[in-house]
Every structure is written in structure tokens, then in C-alpha cells.
Amino acid sequence: MSFLSSTRDIPEVRAVPRHVAMIMDGNGRWAKKRFLPRVAGHKRGVETVRTMVKACVERGIEYLTLFAFSSENWRRPADEVSFLMRLFVAALQAEVEKLHQNGVRLRVIGDLSRFDARTLELVRTGEALTAGNTRLTLTIAANYGGRWDILQAANALARQHPEKAGHWTEQDLAEHLSMAYAPEPDLFIRTGGEQRVSNFLLWQLAYAELYFTDCLWPEFDGAALDQAIVSYQSRERRFGRTSEQLTPSPRAGTDGNV
Ligand code: IPE
Ligand code: IPE
Ligand code: MG
């Protein structure tokens, strides 16, 4: 199943965002503040992931997408990269069964070709085990880049529909993106104080509401999520229309003098 694009169709706006996408940033600074090695921040960050999954389920959020490792994060020191890879494997081993018991569907997006066979196997078995769950879809973006995603979608289209080259539509491309199974994010949250997208879901964030907080990821919690949701609820999502079109005057269409 694929969802319509927000630049072509106006999505239904709900009080609680249906899809929240988060850049989990600030682990290193959290550790540094405590005179700990950076990796201690990543370890602590996994606890926030657990907290967020629970918090999203409790709030009726249907899709939670977390940026765990970007295509640019390979530029970090080798020991930090290998720690993050081991942490990913350990988290999959420790959490998949619990996610399943809690009705969470797990998906992993990104260029998985750089992961070793054991990690790939864990990802595939975790996805298969939880495929039928409907309470929350948790997507982990690992070795993910928004540009990579658009490019792989274009390449897939070129392979599958060469005869349509030159006539591909926005919808054709969207159906080949790695999150074609989810509606576009309603709310984007970045912790850690930076106000940038860092090559996250470039295509899908076209009409997301953006929320930035100085809170470091290991300190982000349910109350902080609620603040983001309150901010989201105060936004007027116009999708290109005017304010007046969203709240038509009660007299519109009934008064010939208007
Ligand atoms: C985010 O925290 C985690 C990853 C990118 C894997 P950082 O490691 O970027 O933390 P800061 O930004 O250095 O504080
Ligand atoms: C973005 O955080 C990527 C993830 C959280 C996985 P970074 O800390 O890598 O982003 P930049 O480098 O500051 O933009
Ligand atoms: Mg960072």
C-alpha cells in the first residue's frame, strides 16, 4: 500500500500527529557534559528510544521514524562507528521480541548493503516477526540518506519502467521510496539544538511541521514529546491554501452579497 503525496493531495490533519520523525541528536554532548566518552551517550540514547516507543503508543501515534545513523556518519572515527554498529545489533537482539509483544511493527530503512550478514539477518527476521503488528510502526533509519533514497527510487523506476522514462510522475517516484508503506511525517523533531535536516527524509518532509529543541536526545522524554505535540497543534497546516480556505466563514456560499 502506498500513500498520497502532500504536494498533490491534502492529507487529513489530526490533533495527534499520525507520523512523527525524529533526528536523535546530542548524544555526544550529553556524554561530554558528564565527562563520559561519547559512546556512553549513544548507549543512554537507546533508553530514550524505548521511552519514545512507549510514549508514541500511549499517545496514539501510528508511525515513529528514528534517524539512527546517516550515510554521512561513516565520516566519524572508526571506533565510534564500530560501537554504533555493535549497539544497533545489541539493541535488535534485546528489543525485537519486546516490540513484537507490544504490537509494534519494525522496519529498517537505508542502504543496508554496508551491513554485515549477521546484522542483515537480525533486521530481516525482526521485520518478518513483527510484520503483522498494527499498534505502531517503528522505522529505524540506518545508513540512511534522503538523497540516497530519492536516487534509489529513481534507479528502481528506470529499471522497472524504462518505457515510461520522461513521463514518470511524482506518485511513481514516491511509490519507490523506502518509506512508501507510511504516510509522510506530520511532525519532525530534532533534539540537540541544531536546526537542520542533515539529509534525513528530504522528499517526505515537504509539508512536515518542523520542531527543534535544545534538549539532548538522552534527556528527551514523554513530557518533552508533549511539548512538541502542543507546538504542532498550534500550527496552521495550509498545504499551499490560504487561512480563509481552512476555516470557511459560516456565511460563505449562502450570502449572495459576499
Ligand atoms: C546523535 O548524537 C547520534 C548519531 C548521530 C549516531 P551525536 O553523536 O551526533 O551527538 P552530538 O551531536 O555529537 O552531541
Ligand atoms: C544526524 O545527526 C544523524 C543522526 C542523528 C543519525 P548528526 O549529528 O550526524 O548531524 P550533523 O552532522 O550535526 O548535521
Ligand atoms: Mg550530532
Short mmCIF file of C-alpha atoms and ligand atoms in Angstrom, two decimals:
data_model
loop_
_atom_site.label_atom_id
_atom_site.label_comp_id
_atom_site.label_asym_id
_atom_site.label_seq_id
_atom_site.Cartn_x
_atom_site.Cartn_y
_atom_site.Cartn_z
CA MET A 1 0.00 0.00 0.00
CA SER A 2 1.25 3.48 -0.72
CA PHE A 3 0.11 6.88 0.50
CA LEU A 4 -0.65 10.01 -1.45
CA SER A 5 1.87 12.83 -1.67
CA SER A 6 1.21 16.03 0.31
CA THR A 7 2.18 18.16 -2.69
CA ARG A 8 -0.57 16.54 -4.76
CA ASP A 9 -3.28 15.80 -2.20
CA ILE A 10 -4.17 17.42 1.10
CA PRO A 11 -3.73 14.95 3.94
CA GLU A 12 -6.20 14.73 6.78
CA VAL A 13 -4.95 16.84 9.71
CA ARG A 14 -5.41 15.27 13.13
CA ALA A 15 -4.80 16.63 16.65
CA VAL A 16 -2.22 13.95 17.34
CA PRO A 17 0.32 13.60 14.54
CA ARG A 18 -0.06 10.31 12.76
CA HIS A 19 3.62 10.08 11.86
CA VAL A 20 6.46 11.59 13.91
CA ALA A 21 10.01 11.54 12.52
CA MET A 22 12.90 12.30 14.87
CA ILE A 23 16.57 13.13 14.49
CA MET A 24 18.09 11.75 17.67
CA ASP A 25 20.89 14.24 18.17
CA GLY A 26 23.01 15.32 21.12
CA ASN A 27 24.29 12.01 22.49
CA GLY A 28 27.93 13.08 22.30
CA ARG A 29 27.31 16.40 24.04
CA TRP A 30 25.25 14.68 26.73
CA ALA A 31 28.22 12.42 27.49
CA LYS A 32 30.76 15.25 27.31
CA LYS A 33 28.80 17.26 29.88
CA ARG A 34 29.22 14.32 32.24
CA PHE A 35 32.92 13.76 31.43
CA LEU A 36 31.98 10.43 29.83
CA PRO A 37 33.13 9.05 26.47
CA ARG A 38 30.80 9.94 23.57
CA VAL A 39 29.70 6.33 23.23
CA ALA A 40 28.17 6.46 26.72
CA GLY A 41 25.75 8.98 25.26
CA HIS A 42 24.80 6.60 22.45
CA LYS A 43 24.21 3.84 24.99
CA ARG A 44 21.99 6.08 27.06
CA GLY A 45 20.22 7.18 23.87
CA VAL A 46 18.86 3.64 23.38
CA GLU A 47 16.87 4.11 26.58
CA THR A 48 15.26 7.19 25.08
CA VAL A 49 14.29 5.10 22.06
CA ARG A 50 12.48 2.69 24.40
CA THR A 51 10.78 5.61 26.16
CA MET A 52 9.68 7.11 22.83
CA VAL A 53 8.20 3.87 21.52
CA LYS A 54 6.09 3.57 24.68
CA ALA A 55 5.16 7.27 24.63
CA CYS A 56 4.06 7.12 20.99
CA VAL A 57 1.92 4.04 21.60
CA GLU A 58 0.29 5.76 24.59
CA ARG A 59 -0.48 8.87 22.53
CA GLY A 60 -1.96 7.02 19.57
CA ILE A 61 0.85 7.97 17.18
CA GLU A 62 0.86 5.38 14.39
CA TYR A 63 4.34 5.81 12.88
CA LEU A 64 7.59 6.69 14.63
CA THR A 65 10.66 7.09 12.46
CA LEU A 66 14.08 7.49 14.08
CA PHE A 67 17.32 8.57 12.41
CA ALA A 68 19.93 6.27 13.94
CA PHE A 69 22.87 6.51 11.52
CA SER A 70 23.22 8.74 8.49
CA SER A 71 25.05 8.00 5.25
CA GLU A 72 27.47 10.73 6.37
CA ASN A 73 28.10 9.27 9.85
CA TRP A 74 30.74 6.93 8.34
CA ARG A 75 32.98 10.01 8.48
CA ARG A 76 33.21 9.64 12.28
CA PRO A 77 36.19 7.99 13.98
CA ALA A 78 36.28 4.26 13.22
CA ASP A 79 35.90 3.23 16.87
CA GLU A 80 32.72 5.30 17.26
CA VAL A 81 31.29 3.87 14.03
CA SER A 82 32.00 0.31 15.12
CA PHE A 83 30.49 1.00 18.56
CA LEU A 84 27.31 2.30 16.89
CA MET A 85 27.13 -0.82 14.70
CA ARG A 86 27.53 -3.10 17.73
CA LEU A 87 24.93 -1.08 19.63
CA PHE A 88 22.49 -1.48 16.73
CA VAL A 89 22.97 -5.25 16.76
CA ALA A 90 22.67 -5.44 20.57
CA ALA A 91 19.50 -3.33 20.52
CA LEU A 92 17.93 -5.53 17.84
CA GLN A 93 18.78 -8.64 19.83
CA ALA A 94 17.43 -7.22 23.07
CA GLU A 95 14.33 -5.41 21.83
CA VAL A 96 12.71 -7.18 18.87
CA GLU A 97 10.81 -9.73 20.94
CA LYS A 98 9.55 -6.99 23.29
CA LEU A 99 8.48 -4.84 20.36
CA HIS A 100 6.57 -7.82 19.00
CA GLN A 101 4.84 -8.45 22.32
CA ASN A 102 3.76 -4.81 22.36
CA GLY A 103 2.25 -4.90 18.87
CA VAL A 104 4.99 -2.84 17.24
CA ARG A 105 5.92 -3.40 13.60
CA LEU A 106 9.64 -2.86 12.96
CA ARG A 107 11.05 -1.58 9.69
CA VAL A 108 14.62 -0.59 8.89
CA ILE A 109 15.34 1.78 6.00
CA GLY A 110 18.65 2.80 4.47
CA ASP A 111 21.40 1.34 2.34
CA LEU A 112 21.81 -1.96 4.14
CA SER A 113 24.45 -3.21 1.69
CA ARG A 114 27.19 -1.98 4.04
CA PHE A 115 25.94 -4.05 6.98
CA ASP A 116 27.36 -7.49 7.72
CA ALA A 117 25.40 -10.70 7.19
CA ARG A 118 24.53 -11.13 10.88
CA THR A 119 23.08 -7.63 11.15
CA LEU A 120 21.10 -8.11 7.94
CA GLU A 121 19.73 -11.39 9.25
CA LEU A 122 18.62 -9.74 12.51
CA VAL A 123 16.93 -6.94 10.58
CA ARG A 124 15.13 -9.33 8.25
CA THR A 125 13.96 -11.69 10.99
CA GLY A 126 12.83 -8.75 13.15
CA GLU A 127 10.87 -7.26 10.29
CA ALA A 128 9.33 -10.62 9.41
CA LEU A 129 8.38 -11.42 13.01
CA THR A 130 6.64 -8.08 13.54
CA ALA A 131 5.20 -7.62 10.04
CA GLY A 132 1.60 -8.21 11.12
CA ASN A 133 1.61 -5.77 14.06
CA THR A 134 -0.57 -2.68 13.84
CA ARG A 135 -0.23 -0.66 17.04
CA LEU A 136 2.82 1.35 15.97
CA THR A 137 5.21 1.15 13.04
CA LEU A 138 8.72 1.88 14.28
CA THR A 139 11.12 2.69 11.46
CA ILE A 140 14.84 2.88 12.12
CA ALA A 141 16.83 4.80 9.51
CA ALA A 142 20.28 3.19 9.41
CA ASN A 143 22.90 4.18 6.85
CA TYR A 144 20.11 6.33 5.50
CA GLY A 145 20.33 9.49 3.43
CA GLY A 146 17.47 11.40 1.86
CA ARG A 147 19.41 11.81 -1.38
CA TRP A 148 20.26 8.10 -1.44
CA ASP A 149 16.55 7.34 -1.05
CA ILE A 150 15.46 9.57 -3.94
CA LEU A 151 18.24 8.22 -6.12
CA GLN A 152 17.49 4.56 -5.40
CA ALA A 153 13.81 5.23 -6.15
CA ALA A 154 14.73 6.84 -9.48
CA ASN A 155 17.02 3.93 -10.33
CA ALA A 156 14.31 1.42 -9.44
CA LEU A 157 11.86 3.25 -11.69
CA ALA A 158 14.39 3.31 -14.51
CA ARG A 159 14.89 -0.44 -14.18
CA GLN A 160 11.23 -1.36 -13.83
CA HIS A 161 9.61 1.12 -16.22
CA PRO A 162 12.16 2.20 -18.83
CA GLU A 163 9.31 2.62 -21.32
CA LYS A 164 7.85 5.44 -19.19
CA ALA A 165 11.12 7.42 -18.96
CA GLY A 166 10.40 11.10 -19.37
CA HIS A 167 6.83 10.63 -18.12
CA TRP A 168 7.33 9.46 -14.54
CA THR A 169 5.04 11.15 -12.07
CA GLU A 170 5.62 12.27 -8.51
CA GLN A 171 3.47 9.36 -7.41
CA ASP A 172 5.57 6.86 -9.40
CA LEU A 173 8.69 8.02 -7.59
CA ALA A 174 7.03 8.14 -4.16
CA GLU A 175 6.00 4.50 -4.54
CA HIS A 176 9.66 3.50 -4.82
CA LEU A 177 10.90 5.45 -1.81
CA SER A 178 11.93 3.31 1.13
CA MET A 179 9.00 4.54 3.26
CA ALA A 180 6.27 4.03 0.67
CA TYR A 181 4.46 1.99 3.35
CA ALA A 182 3.90 5.05 5.55
CA PRO A 183 2.17 8.41 5.21
CA GLU A 184 4.56 11.37 5.13
CA PRO A 185 5.64 12.67 8.55
CA ASP A 186 3.29 15.22 10.13
CA LEU A 187 5.80 16.27 12.76
CA PHE A 188 9.59 16.34 12.53
CA ILE A 189 11.51 16.68 15.78
CA ARG A 190 15.25 17.30 16.09
CA THR A 191 16.83 17.23 19.51
CA GLY A 192 20.28 18.61 20.32
CA GLY A 193 19.79 22.21 19.22
CA GLU A 194 20.88 22.06 15.58
CA GLN A 195 18.35 23.47 13.15
CA ARG A 196 18.99 21.40 10.05
CA VAL A 197 17.67 18.30 8.32
CA SER A 198 21.08 16.57 7.82
CA ASN A 199 19.93 14.58 4.77
CA PHE A 200 17.04 12.87 6.59
CA LEU A 201 13.74 12.27 4.77
CA LEU A 202 14.19 15.00 2.16
CA TRP A 203 11.28 14.07 -0.08
CA GLN A 204 8.86 13.12 2.67
CA LEU A 205 9.39 16.24 4.81
CA ALA A 206 7.92 18.53 2.13
CA TYR A 207 4.98 19.55 4.36
CA ALA A 208 6.02 18.28 7.78
CA GLU A 209 5.84 20.67 10.72
CA LEU A 210 9.41 21.22 11.94
CA TYR A 211 10.22 21.32 15.66
CA PHE A 212 13.69 21.89 17.09
CA THR A 213 14.61 21.59 20.73
CA ASP A 214 17.86 22.17 22.63
CA CYS A 215 17.04 19.10 24.75
CA LEU A 216 19.74 16.46 24.18
CA TRP A 217 18.46 13.09 22.97
CA PRO A 218 19.33 11.14 26.16
CA GLU A 219 17.20 13.66 28.12
CA PHE A 220 14.22 13.69 25.75
CA ASP A 221 11.14 12.16 27.39
CA GLY A 222 7.35 11.95 27.26
CA ALA A 223 6.91 15.47 28.65
CA ALA A 224 9.29 16.85 26.02
CA LEU A 225 7.35 14.97 23.33
CA ASP A 226 4.14 16.52 24.63
CA GLN A 227 5.67 19.99 24.28
CA ALA A 228 6.44 19.21 20.65
CA ILE A 229 2.87 17.97 20.11
CA VAL A 230 1.44 21.13 21.71
CA SER A 231 3.58 23.19 19.34
CA TYR A 232 2.34 21.04 16.43
CA GLN A 233 -1.26 21.60 17.48
CA SER A 234 -0.77 25.37 17.40
CA ARG A 235 0.35 25.31 13.75
CA GLU A 236 -1.93 26.02 10.86
CA ARG A 237 -1.25 23.43 8.18
CA ARG A 238 -2.26 25.14 4.97
CA PHE A 239 -0.64 22.95 2.29
CA GLY A 240 -0.50 25.95 -0.02
CA ARG A 241 -4.00 27.24 0.65
CA THR A 242 -4.98 30.44 2.41
CA SER A 243 -6.06 30.60 6.03
CA GLU A 244 -9.58 31.53 4.97
CA GLN A 245 -9.90 28.37 2.96
CA LEU A 246 -9.26 26.30 6.08
CA THR A 247 -11.99 27.92 8.18
CA PRO A 248 -14.64 28.99 5.73
CA SER A 249 -16.86 31.76 7.06
CA PRO A 250 -20.22 30.30 8.11
CA ARG A 251 -21.87 32.63 5.60
CA ALA A 252 -19.73 31.57 2.66
CA GLY A 253 -21.83 30.30 -0.17
CA THR A 254 -25.10 31.37 1.43
CA ASP A 255 -24.88 35.14 1.09
CA GLY A 256 -25.13 36.49 -2.42
CA ASN A 257 -23.59 39.83 -1.38
CA VAL A 258 -20.29 38.37 -0.30
C1 IPE B 1 23.39 11.55 17.55
O1 IPE B 1 24.19 12.10 18.53
C2 IPE B 1 23.68 10.11 17.31
C3 IPE B 1 24.24 9.81 15.99
C4 IPE B 1 24.47 10.66 15.03
C5 IPE B 1 24.54 8.42 15.73
P1 IPE B 1 25.61 12.71 18.18
O2 IPE B 1 26.64 11.65 18.30
O3 IPE B 1 25.57 13.41 16.87
O4 IPE B 1 25.78 13.76 19.35
P2 IPE B 1 26.43 15.19 19.27
O5 IPE B 1 25.73 15.94 18.17
O6 IPE B 1 27.89 15.00 18.97
O7 IPE B 1 26.19 15.77 20.62
C1 IPE B 2 22.17 13.45 12.24
O1 IPE B 2 22.98 13.80 13.32
C2 IPE B 2 22.16 11.99 12.04
C3 IPE B 2 21.60 11.17 13.13
C4 IPE B 2 21.06 11.59 14.22
C5 IPE B 2 21.66 9.77 12.90
P1 IPE B 2 24.47 14.32 13.12
O2 IPE B 2 24.94 14.72 14.45
O3 IPE B 2 25.26 13.33 12.38
O4 IPE B 2 24.22 15.59 12.18
P2 IPE B 2 25.21 16.79 11.79
O5 IPE B 2 26.46 16.18 11.29
O6 IPE B 2 25.45 17.59 13.02
O7 IPE B 2 24.43 17.55 10.76
MG MG B 3 25.20 15.30 16.32
#
